Short mmCIF file of C-alpha atoms in Angstrom, two decimals:
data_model
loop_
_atom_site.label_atom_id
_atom_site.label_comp_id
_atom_site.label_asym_id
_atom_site.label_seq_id
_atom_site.Cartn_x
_atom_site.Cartn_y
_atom_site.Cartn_z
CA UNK A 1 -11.94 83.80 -9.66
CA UNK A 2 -12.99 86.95 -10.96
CA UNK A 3 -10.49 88.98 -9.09
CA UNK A 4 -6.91 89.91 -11.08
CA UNK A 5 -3.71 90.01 -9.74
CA UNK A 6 -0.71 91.75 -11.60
CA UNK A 7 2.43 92.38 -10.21
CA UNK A 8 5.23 94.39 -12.38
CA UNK A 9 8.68 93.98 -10.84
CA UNK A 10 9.80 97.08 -11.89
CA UNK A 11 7.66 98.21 -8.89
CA UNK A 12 8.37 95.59 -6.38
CA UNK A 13 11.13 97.33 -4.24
CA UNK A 14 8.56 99.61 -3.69
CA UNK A 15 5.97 97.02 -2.80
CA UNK A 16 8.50 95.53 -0.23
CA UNK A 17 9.64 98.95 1.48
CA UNK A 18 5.66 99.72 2.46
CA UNK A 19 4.75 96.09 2.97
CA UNK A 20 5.37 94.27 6.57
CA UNK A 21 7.36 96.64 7.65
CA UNK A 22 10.52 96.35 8.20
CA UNK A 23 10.32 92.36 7.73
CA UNK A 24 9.12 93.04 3.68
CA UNK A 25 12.67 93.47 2.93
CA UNK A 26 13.69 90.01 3.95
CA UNK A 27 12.92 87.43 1.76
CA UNK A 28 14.18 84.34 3.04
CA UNK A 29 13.11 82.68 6.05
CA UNK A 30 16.36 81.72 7.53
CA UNK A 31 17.78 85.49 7.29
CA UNK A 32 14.43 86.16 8.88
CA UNK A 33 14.44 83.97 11.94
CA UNK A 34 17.50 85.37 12.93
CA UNK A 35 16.32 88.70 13.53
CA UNK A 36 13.71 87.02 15.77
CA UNK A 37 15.55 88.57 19.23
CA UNK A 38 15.47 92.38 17.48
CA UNK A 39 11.59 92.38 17.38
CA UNK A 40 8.90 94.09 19.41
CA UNK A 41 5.72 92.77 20.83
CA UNK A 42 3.88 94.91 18.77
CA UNK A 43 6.09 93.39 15.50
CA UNK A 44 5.02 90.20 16.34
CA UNK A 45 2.02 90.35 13.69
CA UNK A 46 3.81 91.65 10.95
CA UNK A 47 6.66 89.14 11.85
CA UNK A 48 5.17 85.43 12.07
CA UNK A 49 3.23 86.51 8.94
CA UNK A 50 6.18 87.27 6.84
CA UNK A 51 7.96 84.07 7.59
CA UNK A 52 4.75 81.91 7.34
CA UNK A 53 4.52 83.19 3.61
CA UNK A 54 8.50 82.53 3.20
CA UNK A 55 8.14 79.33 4.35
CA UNK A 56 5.31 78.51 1.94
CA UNK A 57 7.06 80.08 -1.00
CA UNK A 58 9.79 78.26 -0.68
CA UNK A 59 8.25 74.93 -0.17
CA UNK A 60 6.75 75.46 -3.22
CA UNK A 61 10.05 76.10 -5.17
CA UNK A 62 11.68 72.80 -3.88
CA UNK A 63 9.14 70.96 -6.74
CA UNK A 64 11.03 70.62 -9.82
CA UNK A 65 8.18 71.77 -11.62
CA UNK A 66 8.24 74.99 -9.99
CA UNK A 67 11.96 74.94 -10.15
CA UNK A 68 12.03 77.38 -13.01
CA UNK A 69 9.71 79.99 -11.32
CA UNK A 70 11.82 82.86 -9.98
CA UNK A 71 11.30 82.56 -5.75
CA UNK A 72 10.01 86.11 -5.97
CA UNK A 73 7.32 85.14 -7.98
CA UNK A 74 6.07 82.43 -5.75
CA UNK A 75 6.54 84.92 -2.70
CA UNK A 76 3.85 87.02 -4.38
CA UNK A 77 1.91 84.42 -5.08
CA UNK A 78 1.50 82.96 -1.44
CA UNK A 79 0.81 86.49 -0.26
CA UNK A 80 -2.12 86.99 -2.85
CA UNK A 81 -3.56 83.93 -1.89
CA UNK A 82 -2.70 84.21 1.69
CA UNK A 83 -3.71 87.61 2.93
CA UNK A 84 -2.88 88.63 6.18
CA UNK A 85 -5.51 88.31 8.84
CA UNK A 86 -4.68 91.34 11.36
CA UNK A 87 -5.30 91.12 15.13
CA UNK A 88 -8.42 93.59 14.60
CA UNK A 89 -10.11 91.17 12.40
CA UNK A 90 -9.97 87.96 15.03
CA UNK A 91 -13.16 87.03 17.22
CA UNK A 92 -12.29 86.25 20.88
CA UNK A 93 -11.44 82.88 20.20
CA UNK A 94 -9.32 83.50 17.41
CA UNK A 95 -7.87 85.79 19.88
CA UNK A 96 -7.45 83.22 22.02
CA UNK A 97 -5.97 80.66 19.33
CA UNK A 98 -3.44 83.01 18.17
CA UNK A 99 -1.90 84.14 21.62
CA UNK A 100 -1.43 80.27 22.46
CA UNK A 101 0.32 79.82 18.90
CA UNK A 102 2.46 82.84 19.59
CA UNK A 103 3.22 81.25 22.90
CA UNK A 104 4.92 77.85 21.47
CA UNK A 105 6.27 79.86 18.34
CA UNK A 106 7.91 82.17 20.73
CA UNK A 107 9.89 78.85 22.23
CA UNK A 108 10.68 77.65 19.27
CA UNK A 109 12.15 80.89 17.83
CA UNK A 110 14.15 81.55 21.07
CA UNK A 111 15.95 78.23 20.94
CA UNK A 112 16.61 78.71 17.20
CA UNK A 113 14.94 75.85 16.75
CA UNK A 114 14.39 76.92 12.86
CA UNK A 115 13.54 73.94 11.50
CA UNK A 116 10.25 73.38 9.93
CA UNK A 117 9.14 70.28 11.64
CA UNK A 118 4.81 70.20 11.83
CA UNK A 119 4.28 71.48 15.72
CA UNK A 120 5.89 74.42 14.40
CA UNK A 121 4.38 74.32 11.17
CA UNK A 122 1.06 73.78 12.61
CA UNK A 123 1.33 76.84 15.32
CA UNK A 124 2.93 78.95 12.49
CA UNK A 125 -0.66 78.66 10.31
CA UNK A 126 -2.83 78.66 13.41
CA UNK A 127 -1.03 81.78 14.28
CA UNK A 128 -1.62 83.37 10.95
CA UNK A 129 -5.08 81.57 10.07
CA UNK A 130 -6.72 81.25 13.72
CA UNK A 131 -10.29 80.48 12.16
CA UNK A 132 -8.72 77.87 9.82
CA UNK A 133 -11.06 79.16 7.03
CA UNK A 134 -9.68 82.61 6.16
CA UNK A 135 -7.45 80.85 4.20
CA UNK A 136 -7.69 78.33 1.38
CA UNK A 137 -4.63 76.94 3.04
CA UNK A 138 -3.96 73.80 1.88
CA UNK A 139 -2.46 73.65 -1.64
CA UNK A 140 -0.44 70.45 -2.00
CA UNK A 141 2.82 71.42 -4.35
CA UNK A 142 2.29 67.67 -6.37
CA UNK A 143 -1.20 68.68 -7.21
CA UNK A 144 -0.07 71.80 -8.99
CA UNK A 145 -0.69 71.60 -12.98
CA UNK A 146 1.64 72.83 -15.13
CA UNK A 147 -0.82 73.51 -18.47
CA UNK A 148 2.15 75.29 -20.46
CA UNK A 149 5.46 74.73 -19.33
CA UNK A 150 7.04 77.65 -17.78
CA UNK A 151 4.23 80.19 -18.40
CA UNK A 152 0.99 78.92 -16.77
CA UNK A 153 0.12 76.97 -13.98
CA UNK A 154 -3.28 75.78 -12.17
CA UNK A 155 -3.92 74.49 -8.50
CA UNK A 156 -6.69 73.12 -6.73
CA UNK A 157 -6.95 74.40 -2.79
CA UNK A 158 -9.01 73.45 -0.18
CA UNK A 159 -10.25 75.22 2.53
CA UNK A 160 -10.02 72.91 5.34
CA UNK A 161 -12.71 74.11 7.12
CA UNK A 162 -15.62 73.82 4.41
CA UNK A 163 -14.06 71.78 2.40
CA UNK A 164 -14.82 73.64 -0.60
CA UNK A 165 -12.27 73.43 -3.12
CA UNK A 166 -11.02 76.38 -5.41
CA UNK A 167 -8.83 76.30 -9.03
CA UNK A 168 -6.31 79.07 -9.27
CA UNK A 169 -4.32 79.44 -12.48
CA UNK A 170 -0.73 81.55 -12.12
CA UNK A 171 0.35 83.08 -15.83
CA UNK A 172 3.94 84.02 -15.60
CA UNK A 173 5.83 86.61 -17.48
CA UNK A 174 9.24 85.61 -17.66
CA UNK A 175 10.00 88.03 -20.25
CA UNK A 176 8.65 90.59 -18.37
CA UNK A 177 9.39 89.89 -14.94
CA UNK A 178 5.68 89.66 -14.37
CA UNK A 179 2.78 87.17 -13.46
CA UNK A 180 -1.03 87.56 -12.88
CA UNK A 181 -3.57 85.03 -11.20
CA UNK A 182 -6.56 84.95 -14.07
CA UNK A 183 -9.72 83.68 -14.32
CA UNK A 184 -9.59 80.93 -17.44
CA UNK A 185 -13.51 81.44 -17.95
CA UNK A 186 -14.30 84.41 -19.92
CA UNK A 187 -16.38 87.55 -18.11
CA UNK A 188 -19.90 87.72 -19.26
CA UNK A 189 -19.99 91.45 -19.44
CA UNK A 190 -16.95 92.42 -21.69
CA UNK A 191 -16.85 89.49 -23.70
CA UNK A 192 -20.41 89.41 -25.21
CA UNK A 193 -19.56 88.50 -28.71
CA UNK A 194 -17.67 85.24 -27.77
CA UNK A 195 -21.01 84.20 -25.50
CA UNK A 196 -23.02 84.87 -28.55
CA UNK A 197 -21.00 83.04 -30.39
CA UNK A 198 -21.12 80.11 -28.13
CA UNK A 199 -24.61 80.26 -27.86
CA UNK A 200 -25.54 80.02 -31.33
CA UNK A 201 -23.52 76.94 -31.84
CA UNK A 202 -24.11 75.07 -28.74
CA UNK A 203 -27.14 76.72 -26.86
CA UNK A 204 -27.19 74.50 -23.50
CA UNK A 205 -23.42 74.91 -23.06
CA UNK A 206 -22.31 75.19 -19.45
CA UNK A 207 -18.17 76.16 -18.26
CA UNK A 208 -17.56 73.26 -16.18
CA UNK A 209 -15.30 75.14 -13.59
CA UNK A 210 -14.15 71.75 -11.28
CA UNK A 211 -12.04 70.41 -13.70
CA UNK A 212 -8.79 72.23 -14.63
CA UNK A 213 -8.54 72.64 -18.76
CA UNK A 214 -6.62 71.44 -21.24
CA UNK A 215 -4.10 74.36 -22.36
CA UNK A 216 -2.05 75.06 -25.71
CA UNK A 217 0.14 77.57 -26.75
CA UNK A 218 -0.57 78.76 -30.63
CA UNK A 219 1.66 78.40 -33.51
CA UNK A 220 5.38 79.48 -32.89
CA UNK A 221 6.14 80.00 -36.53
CA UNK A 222 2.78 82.23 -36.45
CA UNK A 223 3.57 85.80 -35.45
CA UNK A 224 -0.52 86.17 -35.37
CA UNK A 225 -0.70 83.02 -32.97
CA UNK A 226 2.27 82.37 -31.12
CA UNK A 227 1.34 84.60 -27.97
CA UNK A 228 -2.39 83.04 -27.85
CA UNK A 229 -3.08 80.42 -25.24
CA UNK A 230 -5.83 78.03 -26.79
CA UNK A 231 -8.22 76.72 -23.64
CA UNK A 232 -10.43 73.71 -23.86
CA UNK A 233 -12.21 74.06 -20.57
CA UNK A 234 -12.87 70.03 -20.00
CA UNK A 235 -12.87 67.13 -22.70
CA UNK A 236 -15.14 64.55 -22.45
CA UNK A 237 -17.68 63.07 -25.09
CA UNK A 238 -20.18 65.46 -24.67
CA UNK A 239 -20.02 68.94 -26.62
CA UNK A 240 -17.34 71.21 -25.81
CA UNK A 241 -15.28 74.32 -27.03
CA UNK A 242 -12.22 75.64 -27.52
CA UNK A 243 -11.67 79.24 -27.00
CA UNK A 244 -8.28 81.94 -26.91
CA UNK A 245 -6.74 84.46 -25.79
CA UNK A 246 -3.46 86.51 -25.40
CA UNK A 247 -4.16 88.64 -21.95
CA UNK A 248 -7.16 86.67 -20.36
CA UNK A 249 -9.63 89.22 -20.24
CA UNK A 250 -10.91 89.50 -24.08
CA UNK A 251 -11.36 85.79 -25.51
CA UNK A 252 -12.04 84.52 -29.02
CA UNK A 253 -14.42 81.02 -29.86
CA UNK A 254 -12.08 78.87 -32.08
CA UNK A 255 -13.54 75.46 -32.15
CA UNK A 256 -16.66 73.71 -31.17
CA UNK A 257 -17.91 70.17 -30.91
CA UNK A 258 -21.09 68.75 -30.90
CA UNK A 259 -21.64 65.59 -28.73
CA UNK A 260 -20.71 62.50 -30.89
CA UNK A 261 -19.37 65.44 -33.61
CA UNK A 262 -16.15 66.03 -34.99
CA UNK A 263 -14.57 69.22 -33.92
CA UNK A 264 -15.64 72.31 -35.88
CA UNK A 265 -13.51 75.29 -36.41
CA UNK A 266 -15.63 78.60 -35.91
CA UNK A 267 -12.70 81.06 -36.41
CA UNK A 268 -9.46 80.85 -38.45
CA UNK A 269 -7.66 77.32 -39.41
CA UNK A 270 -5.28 76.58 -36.95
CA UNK A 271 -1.66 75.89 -39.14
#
């Protein structure tokens, strides 16, 4: 994905105060639904869309995998890959779709009938999603990878009306209160070194972008490595690489292998 997310925290109560309105502030989905009776028609948008990405956030936290990532985090996560879909954006049938959604949402919320059972669930994401392909909406919690514990994180999603399936990775800064969704495969155009680099060595080498990577932290006891995450993109028999980096954007060749080849180490020994 070559688009980069980074959200500092120092700056997220000012995020929340000019995002969704009034509904930005609240950040859990029960609090939420009970302030369903205080809203106006013309809230409605801003409304469904904040508890859909509550809802999803906080799904994903119930994975003990996940159970380390602050709830905040995953909040800004769902948004990032959720965008909302305004009203002025919709064709007439997505229209069409989202007024009958609103219809049996509205029911549901004025019965306080909160609980997340799947006709709900399903009107809540054909409310927010009408073309069911805005979205690459379906990201099955199980199915996300953790490649370094408590720091990075890849998913597969599908977008269920192509089909086509997407990898995301989420690098979290606990230290820092931050996170960024990165793009593990180096850019072309400001890393032209490391594609020389890979070129002389293996000429007909191809990222293989289906496949999530192998991931490793460097050397703890290493001030020089300990903050480098070491990618191998997808091993098989065949030749491969192994690559760094410390902020995703500038990356460094370390190893290479040549099919049937032991593993050659193009940079610095690894301690």
């Amino acid at each position: 994905m070559k688009r980069k997310v980074s959200v500092l925290f120092a700056l997220l109560a000012v995020s929340l105060a000019f995002g969704q309105g009034r509904f930005g502030r609240i950040l859990n989905s029960k609090k939420l639904a009970l302030q369903y009776k205080s809203i106006k028609d013309k809230e409605k948008e801003d409304y469904y869309q904040q508890y859909y990405w509550l809802v999803k956030a906080e799904n994903l936290k119930t994975y003990p995998h996940l159970a380390d990532v602050k709830p905040v985090v995953l909040y800004e996560f769902v948004k990032k890959v959720n965008p909302q879909n305004p009203t002025k954006k919709l064709d007439a049938a997505g229209k069409e779709i989202r007024d009958k959604a609103e219809l049996s949402l509205d029911q549901y919320f004025k019965n306080k009938n909160f609980q997340n059972n799947q006709v709900l669930l399903l009107n809540l994401e054909s409310y927010v999603d009408p073309s069911h392909g805005e979205y690459w909406t379906k990201v099955d919690p199980e199915k996300i990878k953790q490649l370094v514990p408590k720091e990075f994180f890849g998913f597969t999603s599908l977008n269920k009306k192509t089909k086509e399936e997407k990898n995301y990775y989420l690098w979290i800064d606990s230290k820092n209160d931050d996170f960024k969704i990165v793009d593990i495969i180096p850019n072309e155009k400001g890393n032209k070194q490391f594609y020389a680099s890979v070129k002389q060595y293996l000429p007909k080498y191809k990222f293989e972008t289906k496949y999530m990577p192998t991931m490793k932290k460097g050397t703890k006891s290493d001030k020089t490595d300990k903050n480098y995450f070491y990618i191998m993109p997808f091993e098989q028999n065949k030749d491969n690489i192994e690559y760094k980096t410390d902020d995703f954007e500038n990356f460094t060749l370390s190893q290479v292998k040549r099919e049937g080849e032991a593993w050659i180490g193009v940079e610095k020994v690894r301690k």
